[in-house]
PDB file of C-alpha atoms in Angstrom:
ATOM      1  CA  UNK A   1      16.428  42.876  69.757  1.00  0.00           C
ATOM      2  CA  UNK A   2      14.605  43.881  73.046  1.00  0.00           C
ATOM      3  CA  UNK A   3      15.912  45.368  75.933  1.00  0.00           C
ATOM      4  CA  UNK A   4      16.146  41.980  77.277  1.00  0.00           C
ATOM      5  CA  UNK A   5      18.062  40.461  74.042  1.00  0.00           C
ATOM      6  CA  UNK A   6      15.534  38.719  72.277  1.00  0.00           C
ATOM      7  CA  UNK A   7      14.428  38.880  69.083  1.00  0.00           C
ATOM      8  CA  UNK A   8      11.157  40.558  68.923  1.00  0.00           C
ATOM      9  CA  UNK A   9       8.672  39.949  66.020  1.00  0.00           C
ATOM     10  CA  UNK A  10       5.771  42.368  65.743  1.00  0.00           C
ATOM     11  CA  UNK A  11       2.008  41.631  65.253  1.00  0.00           C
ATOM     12  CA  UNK A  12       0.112  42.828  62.446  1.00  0.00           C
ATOM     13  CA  UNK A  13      -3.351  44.124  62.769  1.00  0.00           C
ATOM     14  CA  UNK A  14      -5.009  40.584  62.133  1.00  0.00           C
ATOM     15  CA  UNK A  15      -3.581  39.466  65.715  1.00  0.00           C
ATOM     16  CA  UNK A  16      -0.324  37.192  63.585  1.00  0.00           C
ATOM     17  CA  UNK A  17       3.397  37.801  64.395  1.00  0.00           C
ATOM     18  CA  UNK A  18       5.162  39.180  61.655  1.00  0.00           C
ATOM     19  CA  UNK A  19       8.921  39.181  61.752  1.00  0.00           C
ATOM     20  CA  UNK A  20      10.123  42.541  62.265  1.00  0.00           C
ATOM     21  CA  UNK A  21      13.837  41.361  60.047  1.00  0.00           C
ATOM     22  CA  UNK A  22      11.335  41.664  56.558  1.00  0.00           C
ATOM     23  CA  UNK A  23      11.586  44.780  55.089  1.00  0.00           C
ATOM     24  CA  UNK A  24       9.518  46.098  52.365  1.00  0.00           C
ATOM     25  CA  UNK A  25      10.215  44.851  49.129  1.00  0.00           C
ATOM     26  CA  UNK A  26      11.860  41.890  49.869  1.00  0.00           C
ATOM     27  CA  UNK A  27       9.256  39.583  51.544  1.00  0.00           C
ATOM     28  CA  UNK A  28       9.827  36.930  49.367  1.00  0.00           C
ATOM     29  CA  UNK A  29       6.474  36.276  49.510  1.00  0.00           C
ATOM     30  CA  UNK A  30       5.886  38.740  46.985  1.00  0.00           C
ATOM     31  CA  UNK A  31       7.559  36.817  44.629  1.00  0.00           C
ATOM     32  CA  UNK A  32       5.863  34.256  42.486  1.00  0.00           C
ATOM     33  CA  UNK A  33       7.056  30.595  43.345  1.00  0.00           C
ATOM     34  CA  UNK A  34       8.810  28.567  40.894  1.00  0.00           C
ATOM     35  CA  UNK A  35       6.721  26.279  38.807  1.00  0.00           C
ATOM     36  CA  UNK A  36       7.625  22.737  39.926  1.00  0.00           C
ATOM     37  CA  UNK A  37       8.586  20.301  36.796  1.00  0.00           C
ATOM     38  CA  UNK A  38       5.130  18.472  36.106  1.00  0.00           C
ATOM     39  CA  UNK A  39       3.111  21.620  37.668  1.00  0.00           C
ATOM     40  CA  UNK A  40       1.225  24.482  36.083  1.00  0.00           C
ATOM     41  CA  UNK A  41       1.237  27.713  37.548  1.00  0.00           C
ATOM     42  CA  UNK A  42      -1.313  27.278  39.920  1.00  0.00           C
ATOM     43  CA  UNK A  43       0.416  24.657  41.719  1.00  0.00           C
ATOM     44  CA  UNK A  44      -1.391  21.779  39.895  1.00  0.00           C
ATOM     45  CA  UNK A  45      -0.412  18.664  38.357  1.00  0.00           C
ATOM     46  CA  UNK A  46      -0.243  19.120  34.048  1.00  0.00           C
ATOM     47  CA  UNK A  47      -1.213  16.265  32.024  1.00  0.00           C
ATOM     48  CA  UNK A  48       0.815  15.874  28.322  1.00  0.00           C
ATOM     49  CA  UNK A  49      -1.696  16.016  25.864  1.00  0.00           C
ATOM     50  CA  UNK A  50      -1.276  14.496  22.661  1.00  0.00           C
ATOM     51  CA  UNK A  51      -0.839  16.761  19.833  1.00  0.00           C
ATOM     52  CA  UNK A  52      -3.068  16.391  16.940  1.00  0.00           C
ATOM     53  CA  UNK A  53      -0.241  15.003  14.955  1.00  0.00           C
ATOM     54  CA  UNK A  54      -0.400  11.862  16.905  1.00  0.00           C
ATOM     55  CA  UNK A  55       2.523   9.630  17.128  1.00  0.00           C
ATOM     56  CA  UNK A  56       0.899   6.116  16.827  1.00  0.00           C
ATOM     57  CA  UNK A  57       1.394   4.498  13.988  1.00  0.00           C
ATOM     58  CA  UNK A  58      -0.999   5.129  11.082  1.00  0.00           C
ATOM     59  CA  UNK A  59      -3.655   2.277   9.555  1.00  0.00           C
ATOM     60  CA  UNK A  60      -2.346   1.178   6.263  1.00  0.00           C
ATOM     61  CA  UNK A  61      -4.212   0.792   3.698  1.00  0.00           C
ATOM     62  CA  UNK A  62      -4.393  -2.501   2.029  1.00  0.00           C
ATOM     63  CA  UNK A  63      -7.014  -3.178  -0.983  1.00  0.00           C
ATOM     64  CA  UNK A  64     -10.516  -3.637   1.081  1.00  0.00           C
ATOM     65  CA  UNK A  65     -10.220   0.386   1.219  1.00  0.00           C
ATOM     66  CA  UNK A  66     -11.221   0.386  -2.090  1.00  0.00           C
ATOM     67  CA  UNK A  67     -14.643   0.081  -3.436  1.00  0.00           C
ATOM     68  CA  UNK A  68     -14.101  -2.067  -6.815  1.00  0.00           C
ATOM     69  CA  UNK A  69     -17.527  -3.659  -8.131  1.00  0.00           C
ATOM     70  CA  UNK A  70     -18.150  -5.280 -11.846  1.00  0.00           C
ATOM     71  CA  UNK A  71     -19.791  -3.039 -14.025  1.00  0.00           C
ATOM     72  CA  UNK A  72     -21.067  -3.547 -17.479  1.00  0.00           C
ATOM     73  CA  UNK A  73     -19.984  -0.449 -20.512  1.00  0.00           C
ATOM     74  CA  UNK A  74     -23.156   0.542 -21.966  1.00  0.00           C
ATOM     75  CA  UNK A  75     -21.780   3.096 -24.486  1.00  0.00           C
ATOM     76  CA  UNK A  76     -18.438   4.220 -24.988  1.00  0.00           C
ATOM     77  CA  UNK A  77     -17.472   7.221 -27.446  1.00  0.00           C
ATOM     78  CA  UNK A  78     -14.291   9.872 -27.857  1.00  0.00           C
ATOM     79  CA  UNK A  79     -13.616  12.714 -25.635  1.00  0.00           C
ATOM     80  CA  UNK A  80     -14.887  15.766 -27.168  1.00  0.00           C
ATOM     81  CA  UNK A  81     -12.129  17.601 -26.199  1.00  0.00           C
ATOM     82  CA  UNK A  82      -9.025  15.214 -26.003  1.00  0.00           C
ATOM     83  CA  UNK A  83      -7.902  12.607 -28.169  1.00  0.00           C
ATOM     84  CA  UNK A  84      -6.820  10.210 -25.997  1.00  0.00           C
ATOM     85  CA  UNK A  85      -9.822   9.776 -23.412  1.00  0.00           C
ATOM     86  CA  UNK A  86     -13.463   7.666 -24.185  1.00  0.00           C
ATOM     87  CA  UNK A  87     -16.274   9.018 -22.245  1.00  0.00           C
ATOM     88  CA  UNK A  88     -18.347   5.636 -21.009  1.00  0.00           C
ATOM     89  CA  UNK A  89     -21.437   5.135 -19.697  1.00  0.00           C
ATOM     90  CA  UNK A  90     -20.971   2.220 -17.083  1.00  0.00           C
ATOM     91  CA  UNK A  91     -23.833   0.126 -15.390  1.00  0.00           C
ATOM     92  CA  UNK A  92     -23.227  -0.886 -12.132  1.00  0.00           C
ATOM     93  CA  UNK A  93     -26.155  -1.341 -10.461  1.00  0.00           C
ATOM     94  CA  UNK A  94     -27.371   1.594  -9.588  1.00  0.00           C
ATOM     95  CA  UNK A  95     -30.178   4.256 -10.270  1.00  0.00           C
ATOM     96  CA  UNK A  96     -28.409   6.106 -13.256  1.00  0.00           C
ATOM     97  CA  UNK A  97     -25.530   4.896 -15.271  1.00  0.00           C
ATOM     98  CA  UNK A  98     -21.803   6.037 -14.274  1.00  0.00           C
ATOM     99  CA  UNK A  99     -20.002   8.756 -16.282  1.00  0.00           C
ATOM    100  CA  UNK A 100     -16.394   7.517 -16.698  1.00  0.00           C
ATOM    101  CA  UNK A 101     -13.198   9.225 -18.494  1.00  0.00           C
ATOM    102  CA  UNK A 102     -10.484   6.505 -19.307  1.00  0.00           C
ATOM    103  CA  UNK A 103      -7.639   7.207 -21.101  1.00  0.00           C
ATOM    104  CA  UNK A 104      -7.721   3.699 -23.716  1.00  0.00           C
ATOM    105  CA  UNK A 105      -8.566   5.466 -27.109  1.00  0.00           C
ATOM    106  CA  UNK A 106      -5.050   4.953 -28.166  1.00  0.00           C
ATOM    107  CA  UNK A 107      -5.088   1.291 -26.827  1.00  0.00           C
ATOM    108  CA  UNK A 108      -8.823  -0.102 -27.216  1.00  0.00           C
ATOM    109  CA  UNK A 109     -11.098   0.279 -30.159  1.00  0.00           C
ATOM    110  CA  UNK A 110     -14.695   1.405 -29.154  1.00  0.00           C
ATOM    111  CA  UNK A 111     -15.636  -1.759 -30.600  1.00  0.00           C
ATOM    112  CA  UNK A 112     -14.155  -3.995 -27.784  1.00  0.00           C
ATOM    113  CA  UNK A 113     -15.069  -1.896 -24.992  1.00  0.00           C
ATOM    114  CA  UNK A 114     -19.042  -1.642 -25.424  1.00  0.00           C
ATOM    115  CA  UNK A 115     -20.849  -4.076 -23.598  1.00  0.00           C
ATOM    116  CA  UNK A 116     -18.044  -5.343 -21.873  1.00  0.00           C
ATOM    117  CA  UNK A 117     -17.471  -6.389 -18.040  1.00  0.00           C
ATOM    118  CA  UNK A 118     -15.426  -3.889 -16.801  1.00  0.00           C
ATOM    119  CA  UNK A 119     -13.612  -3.548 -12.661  1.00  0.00           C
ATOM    120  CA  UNK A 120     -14.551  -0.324 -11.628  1.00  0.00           C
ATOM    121  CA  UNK A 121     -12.983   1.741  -8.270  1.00  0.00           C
ATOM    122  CA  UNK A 122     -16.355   3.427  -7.613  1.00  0.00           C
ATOM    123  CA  UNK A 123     -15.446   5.545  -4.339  1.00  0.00           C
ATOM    124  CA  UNK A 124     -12.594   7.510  -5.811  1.00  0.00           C
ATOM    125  CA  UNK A 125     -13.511  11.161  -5.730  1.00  0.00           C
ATOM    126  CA  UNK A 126     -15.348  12.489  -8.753  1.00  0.00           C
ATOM    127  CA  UNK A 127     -12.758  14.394 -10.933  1.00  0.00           C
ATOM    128  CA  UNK A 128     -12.969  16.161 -14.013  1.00  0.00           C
ATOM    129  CA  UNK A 129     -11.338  15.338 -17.219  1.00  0.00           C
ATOM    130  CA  UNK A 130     -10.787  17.792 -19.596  1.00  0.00           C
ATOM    131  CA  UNK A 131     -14.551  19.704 -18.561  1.00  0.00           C
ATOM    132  CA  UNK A 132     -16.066  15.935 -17.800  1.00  0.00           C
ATOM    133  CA  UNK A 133     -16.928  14.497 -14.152  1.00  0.00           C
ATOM    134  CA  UNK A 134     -15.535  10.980 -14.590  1.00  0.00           C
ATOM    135  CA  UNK A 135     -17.175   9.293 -11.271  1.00  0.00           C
ATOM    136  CA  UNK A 136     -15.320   5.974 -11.110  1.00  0.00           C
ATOM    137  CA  UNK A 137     -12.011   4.266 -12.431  1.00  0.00           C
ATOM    138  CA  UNK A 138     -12.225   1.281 -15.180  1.00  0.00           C
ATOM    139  CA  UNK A 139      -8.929  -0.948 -13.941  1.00  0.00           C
ATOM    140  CA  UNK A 140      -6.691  -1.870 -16.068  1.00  0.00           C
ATOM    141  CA  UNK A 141      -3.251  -4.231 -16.395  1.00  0.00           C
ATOM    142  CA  UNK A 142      -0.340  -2.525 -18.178  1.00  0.00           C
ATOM    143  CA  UNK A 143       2.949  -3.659 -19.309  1.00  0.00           C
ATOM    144  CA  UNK A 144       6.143  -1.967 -17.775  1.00  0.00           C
ATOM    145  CA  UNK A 145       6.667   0.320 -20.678  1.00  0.00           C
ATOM    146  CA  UNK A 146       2.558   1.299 -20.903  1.00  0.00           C
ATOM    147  CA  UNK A 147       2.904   0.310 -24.500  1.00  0.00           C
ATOM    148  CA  UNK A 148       0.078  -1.773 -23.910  1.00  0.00           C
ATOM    149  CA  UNK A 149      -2.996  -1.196 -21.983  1.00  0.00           C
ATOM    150  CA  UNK A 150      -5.892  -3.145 -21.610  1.00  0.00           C
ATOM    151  CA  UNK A 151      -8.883  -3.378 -19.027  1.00  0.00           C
ATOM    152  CA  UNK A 152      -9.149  -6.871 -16.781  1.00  0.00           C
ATOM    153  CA  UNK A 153     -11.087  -9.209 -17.772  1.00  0.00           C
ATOM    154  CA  UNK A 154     -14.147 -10.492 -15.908  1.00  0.00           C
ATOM    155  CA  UNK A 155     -15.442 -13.487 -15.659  1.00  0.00           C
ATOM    156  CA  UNK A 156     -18.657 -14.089 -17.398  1.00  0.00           C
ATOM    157  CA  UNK A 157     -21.489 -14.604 -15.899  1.00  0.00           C
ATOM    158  CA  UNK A 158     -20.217 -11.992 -12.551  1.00  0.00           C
ATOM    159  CA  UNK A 159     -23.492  -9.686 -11.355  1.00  0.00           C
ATOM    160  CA  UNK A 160     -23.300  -6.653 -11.966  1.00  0.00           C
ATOM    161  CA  UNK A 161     -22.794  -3.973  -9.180  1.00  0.00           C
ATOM    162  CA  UNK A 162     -21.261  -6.918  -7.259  1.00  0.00           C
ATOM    163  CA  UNK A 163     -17.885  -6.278  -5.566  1.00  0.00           C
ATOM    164  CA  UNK A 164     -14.531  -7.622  -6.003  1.00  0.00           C
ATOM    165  CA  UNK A 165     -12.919  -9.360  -3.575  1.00  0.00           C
ATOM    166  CA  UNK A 166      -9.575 -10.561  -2.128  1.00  0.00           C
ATOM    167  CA  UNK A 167      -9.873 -13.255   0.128  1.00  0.00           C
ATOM    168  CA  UNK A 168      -8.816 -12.471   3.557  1.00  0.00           C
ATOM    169  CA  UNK A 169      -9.455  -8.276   2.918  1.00  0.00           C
ATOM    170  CA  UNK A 170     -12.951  -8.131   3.705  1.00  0.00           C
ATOM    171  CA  UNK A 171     -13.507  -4.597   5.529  1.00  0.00           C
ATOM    172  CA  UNK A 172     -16.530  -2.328   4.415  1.00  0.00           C
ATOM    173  CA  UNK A 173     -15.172   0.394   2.261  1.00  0.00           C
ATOM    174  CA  UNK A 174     -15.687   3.742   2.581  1.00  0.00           C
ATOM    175  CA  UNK A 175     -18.494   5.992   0.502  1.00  0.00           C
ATOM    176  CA  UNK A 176     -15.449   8.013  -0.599  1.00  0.00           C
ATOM    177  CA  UNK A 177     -11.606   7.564   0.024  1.00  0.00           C
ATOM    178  CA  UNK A 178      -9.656  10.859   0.948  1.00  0.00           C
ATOM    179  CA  UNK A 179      -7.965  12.045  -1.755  1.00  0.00           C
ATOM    180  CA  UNK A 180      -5.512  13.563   0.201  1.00  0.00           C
ATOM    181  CA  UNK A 181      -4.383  10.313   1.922  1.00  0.00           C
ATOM    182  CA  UNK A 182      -3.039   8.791  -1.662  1.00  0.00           C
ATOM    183  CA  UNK A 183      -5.052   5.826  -0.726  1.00  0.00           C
ATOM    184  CA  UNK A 184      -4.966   4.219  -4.248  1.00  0.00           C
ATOM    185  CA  UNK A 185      -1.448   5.518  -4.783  1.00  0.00           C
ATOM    186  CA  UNK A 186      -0.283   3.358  -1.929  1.00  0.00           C
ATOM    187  CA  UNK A 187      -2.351   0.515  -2.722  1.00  0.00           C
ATOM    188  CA  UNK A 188      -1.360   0.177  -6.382  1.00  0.00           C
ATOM    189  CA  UNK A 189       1.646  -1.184  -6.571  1.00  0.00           C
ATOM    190  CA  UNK A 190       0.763  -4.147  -4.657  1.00  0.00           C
ATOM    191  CA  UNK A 191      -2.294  -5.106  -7.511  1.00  0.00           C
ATOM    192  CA  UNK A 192      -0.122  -7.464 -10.039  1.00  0.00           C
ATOM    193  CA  UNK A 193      -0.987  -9.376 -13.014  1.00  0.00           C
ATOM    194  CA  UNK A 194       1.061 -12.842 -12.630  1.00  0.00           C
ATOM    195  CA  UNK A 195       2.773 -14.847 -14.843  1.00  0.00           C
ATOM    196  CA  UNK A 196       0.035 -16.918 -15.694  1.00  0.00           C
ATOM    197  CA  UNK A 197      -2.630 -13.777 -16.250  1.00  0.00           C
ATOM    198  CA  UNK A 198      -4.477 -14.174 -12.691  1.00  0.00           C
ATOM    199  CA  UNK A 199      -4.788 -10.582 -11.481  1.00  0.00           C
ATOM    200  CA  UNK A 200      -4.302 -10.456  -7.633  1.00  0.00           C
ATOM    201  CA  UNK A 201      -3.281  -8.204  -4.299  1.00  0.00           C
ATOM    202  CA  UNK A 202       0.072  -9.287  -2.745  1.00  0.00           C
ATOM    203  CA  UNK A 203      -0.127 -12.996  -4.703  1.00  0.00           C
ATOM    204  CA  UNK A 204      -4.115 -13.397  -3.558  1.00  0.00           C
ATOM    205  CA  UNK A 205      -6.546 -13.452  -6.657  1.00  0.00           C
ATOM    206  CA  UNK A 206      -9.535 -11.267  -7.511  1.00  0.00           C
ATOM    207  CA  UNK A 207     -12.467 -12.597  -7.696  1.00  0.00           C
ATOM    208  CA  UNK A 208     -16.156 -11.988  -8.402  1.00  0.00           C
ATOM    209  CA  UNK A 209     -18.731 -14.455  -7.641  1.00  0.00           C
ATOM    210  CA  UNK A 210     -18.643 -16.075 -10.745  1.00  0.00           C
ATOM    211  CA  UNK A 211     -14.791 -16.700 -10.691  1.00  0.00           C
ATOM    212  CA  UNK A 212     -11.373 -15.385 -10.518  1.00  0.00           C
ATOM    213  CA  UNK A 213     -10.232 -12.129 -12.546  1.00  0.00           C
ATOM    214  CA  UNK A 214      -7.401 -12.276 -15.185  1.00  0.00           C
ATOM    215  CA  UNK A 215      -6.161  -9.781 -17.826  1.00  0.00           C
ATOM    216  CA  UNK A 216      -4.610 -10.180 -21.332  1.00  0.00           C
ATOM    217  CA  UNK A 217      -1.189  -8.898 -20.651  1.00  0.00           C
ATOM    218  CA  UNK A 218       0.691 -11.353 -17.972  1.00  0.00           C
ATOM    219  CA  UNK A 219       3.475  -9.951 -15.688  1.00  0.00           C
ATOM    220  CA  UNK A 220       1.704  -6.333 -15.831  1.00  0.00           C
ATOM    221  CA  UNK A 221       1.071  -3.341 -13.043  1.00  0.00           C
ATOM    222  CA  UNK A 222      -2.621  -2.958 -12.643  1.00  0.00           C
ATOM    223  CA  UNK A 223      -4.318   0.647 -12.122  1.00  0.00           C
TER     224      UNK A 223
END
């Protein structure tokens, strides 16, 4: 206080009144504010990003994902180096023939699988089996026991290289499915052979453009 009682505050240099009552080292103004909730350190507003593990609800895949087409077995012989794969050479359209390992030669004579219409998954990723690149899937219905396997039938007369259809699953599918995603795995057990041999998605029939799919063993899982 002044000689007349008053408070006095005390200008700085600059010209501004300072309040003579701070004392060095605590000016609170030395101290860094408290981040606000909803604020960032420099005063500003943060926005929630969303993590890359996003919390929306994922696509599921339903049978369109996968690329199945008719294809035609050209040759079919044993697996050099196990005894229950065929090696096939599968037309389906294309430049070059497909290379495909299936594991029938326990369940299918050689016989009954050359020249035959065959469903193949053509955008799998290219695997090897046992030293071979197998570049499709042949599809076929077995019982619940897999004491009996046998590739779907196709109805004569179906081009090949064309694609199999459900009706009402008509998205484009992808050059090649992510095996990482278990795509097929998840769509699997939803492909059933009925009762009366008609091989279908969820109760809806395959079908080429020469007719409707169907399989020698009725009430079966297809894969």
């Amino acid at each position: 206080k002044g000689e007349d009682g008053k408070e006095q505050k005390k200008k700085g240099e600059d010209g501004k009144e300072k309040d003579s009552t701070n004392k060095e080292g605590n000016n609170s103004s030395s101290k860094p504010p408290k981040n606000e909730k909803g604020k960032g350190n420099d005063g500003k507003a943060t926005v929630n990003k969303p993590s890359k593990k996003t919390d929306l609800p994922k696509e599921e895949p339903t049978v369109d994902f996968l690329d199945i087409r008719v294809g035609k077995i050209l040759s079919v012989g044993p697996h050099p180096d196990a005894d229950s794969l065929y090696v096939e050479q599968i037309d389906l359209g294309e430049a070059e023939p497909r290379t495909v390992v299936s594991g029938l030669r326990n369940f299918v004579s050689e016989e009954a699988m050359t020249n035959r219409l065959v469903a193949v998954v053509c955008n799998l990723k290219p695997a090897k089996m046992r030293g071979i690149l197998s570049t499709g899937m042949v599809l076929c219905a077995s019982n619940d026991d897999h004491t009996a396997v046998d590739p779907i039938l196709i109805p004569e007369g179906s081009k090949i290289g064309s694609r199999i259809m459900v009706e009402g699953y008509r998205r484009d599918a992808e050059e090649q499915i992510n095996p990482k995603k278990k795509i097929f795995e998840r769509i699997a057990p939803d492909m059933r052979v009925a009762n009366d041999g008609v091989c279908g998605y969820r109760n809806t029939a395959f079908k080429t453009d020469a007719g409707t799919v169907t399989a020698t063993i009725p009430n079966a899982s297809i894969a």
